[in-house]
Amino acid sequence: MWQRKQTIYLALIAILMVVASIYAVVVILQVLGGLIAGLGCANIFQYKNRKRQMALCSLGILMLLVWVGFFCYDHYYLHGGSTMYPLYAILPIVSIILFWMAKKGIKHDDDLVRSADRLR
């Protein structure tokens, strides 16, 4: 379970989103960040069902895009159109990339298993 690189990516997502939720001021961003962190942790333990893992990665990317949308809306309208973003605002962007990399790794594992099944 921990020997695969996508597990490391999913664990990093959980850590980054916990940090982003701690620093977020708006409650909906905190809740959404906690849900995304929980999704990353839950996705680690779905290693026997790769299709579900890939679906959860896609759901995580979608949730992160919603998080970024809420953040931009909140920051732009509540802070008067400020273009100075806090440092924690980059963590969901990094998490989107990590979810994509995890999904790519899971797909690679699925392809390896399918090719091994064809050889039998």
C-alpha positions as protocol buffer text, in pm:
chain_id: "A"
residue {
  index: 1
  type: MET
  ca { x: 0 y: 0 z: 0 }
}
residue {
  index: 2
  type: TRP
  ca { x: 266 y: 257 z: 97 }
}
residue {
  index: 3
  type: GLN
  ca { x: 517 y: 136 z: -158 }
}
residue {
  index: 4
  type: ARG
  ca { x: 345 y: 302 z: -453 }
}
residue {
  index: 5
  type: LYS
  ca { x: 423 y: 659 z: -552 }
}
residue {
  index: 6
  type: GLN
  ca { x: 55 y: 755 z: -581 }
}
residue {
  index: 7
  type: THR
  ca { x: 14 y: 678 z: -211 }
}
residue {
  index: 8
  type: ILE
  ca { x: 276 y: 942 z: -134 }
}
residue {
  index: 9
  type: TYR
  ca { x: 94 y: 1188 z: -361 }
}
residue {
  index: 10
  type: LEU
  ca { x: -238 y: 1122 z: -186 }
}
residue {
  index: 11
  type: ALA
  ca { x: -78 y: 1160 z: 158 }
}
residue {
  index: 12
  type: LEU
  ca { x: 77 y: 1492 z: 50 }
}
residue {
  index: 13
  type: ILE
  ca { x: -266 y: 1608 z: -71 }
}
residue {
  index: 14
  type: ALA
  ca { x: -414 y: 1532 z: 269 }
}
residue {
  index: 15
  type: ILE
  ca { x: -137 y: 1722 z: 448 }
}
residue {
  index: 16
  type: LEU
  ca { x: -152 y: 2023 z: 214 }
}
residue {
  index: 17
  type: MET
  ca { x: -529 y: 2052 z: 237 }
}
residue {
  index: 18
  type: VAL
  ca { x: -524 y: 2031 z: 618 }
}
residue {
  index: 19
  type: VAL
  ca { x: -275 y: 2320 z: 617 }
}
residue {
  index: 20
  type: ALA
  ca { x: -489 y: 2515 z: 367 }
}
residue {
  index: 21
  type: SER
  ca { x: -802 y: 2458 z: 577 }
}
residue {
  index: 22
  type: ILE
  ca { x: -629 y: 2578 z: 892 }
}
residue {
  index: 23
  type: TYR
  ca { x: -527 y: 2907 z: 731 }
}
residue {
  index: 24
  type: ALA
  ca { x: -854 y: 2963 z: 542 }
}
residue {
  index: 25
  type: VAL
  ca { x: -1075 y: 3226 z: 700 }
}
residue {
  index: 26
  type: VAL
  ca { x: -1406 y: 3132 z: 541 }
}
residue {
  index: 27
  type: VAL
  ca { x: -1586 y: 2836 z: 696 }
}
residue {
  index: 28
  type: ILE
  ca { x: -1689 y: 2681 z: 364 }
}
residue {
  index: 29
  type: LEU
  ca { x: -1324 y: 2671 z: 257 }
}
residue {
  index: 30
  type: GLN
  ca { x: -1230 y: 2503 z: 585 }
}
residue {
  index: 31
  type: VAL
  ca { x: -1503 y: 2242 z: 549 }
}
residue {
  index: 32
  type: LEU
  ca { x: -1428 y: 2179 z: 182 }
}
residue {
  index: 33
  type: GLY
  ca { x: -1055 y: 2155 z: 258 }
}
residue {
  index: 34
  type: GLY
  ca { x: -1125 y: 1902 z: 532 }
}
residue {
  index: 35
  type: LEU
  ca { x: -1341 y: 1697 z: 297 }
}
residue {
  index: 36
  type: ILE
  ca { x: -1069 y: 1698 z: 33 }
}
residue {
  index: 37
  type: ALA
  ca { x: -809 y: 1593 z: 291 }
}
residue {
  index: 38
  type: GLY
  ca { x: -1039 y: 1312 z: 404 }
}
residue {
  index: 39
  type: LEU
  ca { x: -1092 y: 1209 z: 43 }
}
residue {
  index: 40
  type: GLY
  ca { x: -716 y: 1188 z: -7 }
}
residue {
  index: 41
  type: CYS
  ca { x: -679 y: 971 z: 303 }
}
residue {
  index: 42
  type: ALA
  ca { x: -973 y: 749 z: 209 }
}
residue {
  index: 43
  type: ASN
  ca { x: -837 y: 710 z: -141 }
}
residue {
  index: 44
  type: ILE
  ca { x: -516 y: 560 z: -4 }
}
residue {
  index: 45
  type: PHE
  ca { x: -706 y: 266 z: 144 }
}
residue {
  index: 46
  type: GLN
  ca { x: -895 y: 190 z: -179 }
}
residue {
  index: 47
  type: TYR
  ca { x: -585 y: 27 z: -329 }
}
residue {
  index: 48
  type: LYS
  ca { x: -771 y: -294 z: -416 }
}
residue {
  index: 49
  type: ASN
  ca { x: -1022 y: -109 z: -635 }
}
residue {
  index: 50
  type: ARG
  ca { x: -828 y: 96 z: -888 }
}
residue {
  index: 51
  type: LYS
  ca { x: -1134 y: 212 z: -1081 }
}
residue {
  index: 52
  type: ARG
  ca { x: -1278 y: 362 z: -762 }
}
residue {
  index: 53
  type: GLN
  ca { x: -941 y: 521 z: -687 }
}
residue {
  index: 54
  type: MET
  ca { x: -935 y: 690 z: -1027 }
}
residue {
  index: 55
  type: ALA
  ca { x: -1294 y: 809 z: -981 }
}
residue {
  index: 56
  type: LEU
  ca { x: -1209 y: 949 z: -638 }
}
residue {
  index: 57
  type: CYS
  ca { x: -909 y: 1130 z: -788 }
}
residue {
  index: 58
  type: SER
  ca { x: -1137 y: 1290 z: -1047 }
}
residue {
  index: 59
  type: LEU
  ca { x: -1380 y: 1386 z: -770 }
}
residue {
  index: 60
  type: GLY
  ca { x: -1091 y: 1535 z: -573 }
}
residue {
  index: 61
  type: ILE
  ca { x: -982 y: 1745 z: -870 }
}
residue {
  index: 62
  type: LEU
  ca { x: -1339 y: 1868 z: -913 }
}
residue {
  index: 63
  type: MET
  ca { x: -1367 y: 1954 z: -542 }
}
residue {
  index: 64
  type: LEU
  ca { x: -1036 y: 2139 z: -557 }
}
residue {
  index: 65
  type: LEU
  ca { x: -1155 y: 2342 z: -852 }
}
residue {
  index: 66
  type: VAL
  ca { x: -1464 y: 2435 z: -649 }
}
residue {
  index: 67
  type: TRP
  ca { x: -1235 y: 2527 z: -356 }
}
residue {
  index: 68
  type: VAL
  ca { x: -1028 y: 2752 z: -582 }
}
residue {
  index: 69
  type: GLY
  ca { x: -1345 y: 2908 z: -724 }
}
residue {
  index: 70
  type: PHE
  ca { x: -1482 y: 2986 z: -377 }
}
residue {
  index: 71
  type: PHE
  ca { x: -1145 y: 3122 z: -270 }
}
residue {
  index: 72
  type: CYS
  ca { x: -1118 y: 3352 z: -572 }
}
residue {
  index: 73
  type: TYR
  ca { x: -1476 y: 3472 z: -526 }
}
residue {
  index: 74
  type: ASP
  ca { x: -1423 y: 3535 z: -155 }
}
residue {
  index: 75
  type: HIS
  ca { x: -1086 y: 3701 z: -197 }
}
residue {
  index: 76
  type: TYR
  ca { x: -1192 y: 3921 z: -487 }
}
residue {
  index: 77
  type: TYR
  ca { x: -1527 y: 4040 z: -354 }
}
residue {
  index: 78
  type: LEU
  ca { x: -1451 y: 4058 z: 17 }
}
residue {
  index: 79
  type: HIS
  ca { x: -1105 y: 4209 z: -18 }
}
residue {
  index: 80
  type: GLY
  ca { x: -1193 y: 4466 z: -280 }
}
residue {
  index: 81
  type: GLY
  ca { x: -1031 y: 4308 z: -583 }
}
residue {
  index: 82
  type: SER
  ca { x: -690 y: 4264 z: -425 }
}
residue {
  index: 83
  type: THR
  ca { x: -437 y: 4085 z: -642 }
}
residue {
  index: 84
  type: MET
  ca { x: -219 y: 3991 z: -346 }
}
residue {
  index: 85
  type: TYR
  ca { x: -300 y: 3633 z: -256 }
}
residue {
  index: 86
  type: PRO
  ca { x: -186 y: 3462 z: 64 }
}
residue {
  index: 87
  type: LEU
  ca { x: 76 y: 3190 z: 42 }
}
residue {
  index: 88
  type: TYR
  ca { x: -167 y: 2911 z: 136 }
}
residue {
  index: 89
  type: ALA
  ca { x: -367 y: 2984 z: -181 }
}
residue {
  index: 90
  type: ILE
  ca { x: -115 y: 2788 z: -387 }
}
residue {
  index: 91
  type: LEU
  ca { x: -164 y: 2465 z: -187 }
}
residue {
  index: 92
  type: PRO
  ca { x: -487 y: 2363 z: -368 }
}
residue {
  index: 93
  type: ILE
  ca { x: -318 y: 2423 z: -704 }
}
residue {
  index: 94
  type: VAL
  ca { x: -36 y: 2192 z: -599 }
}
residue {
  index: 95
  type: SER
  ca { x: -298 y: 1943 z: -476 }
}
residue {
  index: 96
  type: ILE
  ca { x: -470 y: 1944 z: -816 }
}
residue {
  index: 97
  type: ILE
  ca { x: -138 y: 1854 z: -976 }
}
residue {
  index: 98
  type: LEU
  ca { x: -78 y: 1582 z: -715 }
}
residue {
  index: 99
  type: PHE
  ca { x: -426 y: 1435 z: -771 }
}
residue {
  index: 100
  type: TRP
  ca { x: -357 y: 1428 z: -1145 }
}
residue {
  index: 101
  type: MET
  ca { x: -21 y: 1257 z: -1087 }
}
residue {
  index: 102
  type: ALA
  ca { x: -181 y: 1003 z: -851 }
}
residue {
  index: 103
  type: LYS
  ca { x: -452 y: 927 z: -1106 }
}
residue {
  index: 104
  type: LYS
  ca { x: -186 y: 879 z: -1373 }
}
residue {
  index: 105
  type: GLY
  ca { x: 4 y: 637 z: -1143 }
}
residue {
  index: 106
  type: ILE
  ca { x: -312 y: 443 z: -1062 }
}
residue {
  index: 107
  type: LYS
  ca { x: -391 y: 417 z: -1434 }
}
residue {
  index: 108
  type: HIS
  ca { x: -39 y: 290 z: -1497 }
}
residue {
  index: 109
  type: ASP
  ca { x: -82 y: 21 z: -1228 }
}
residue {
  index: 110
  type: ASP
  ca { x: -418 y: -77 z: -1376 }
}
residue {
  index: 111
  type: ASP
  ca { x: -261 y: -110 z: -1721 }
}
residue {
  index: 112
  type: LEU
  ca { x: 18 y: -327 z: -1576 }
}
residue {
  index: 113
  type: VAL
  ca { x: -232 y: -559 z: -1407 }
}
residue {
  index: 114
  type: ARG
  ca { x: -439 y: -587 z: -1724 }
}
residue {
  index: 115
  type: SER
  ca { x: -134 y: -667 z: -1936 }
}
residue {
  index: 116
  type: ALA
  ca { x: -24 y: -933 z: -1686 }
}
residue {
  index: 117
  type: ASP
  ca { x: -373 y: -1086 z: -1699 }
}
residue {
  index: 118
  type: ARG
  ca { x: -351 y: -1104 z: -2078 }
}
residue {
  index: 119
  type: LEU
  ca { x: -28 y: -1302 z: -2058 }
}
residue {
  index: 120
  type: ARG
  ca { x: -181 y: -1577 z: -1845 }
}
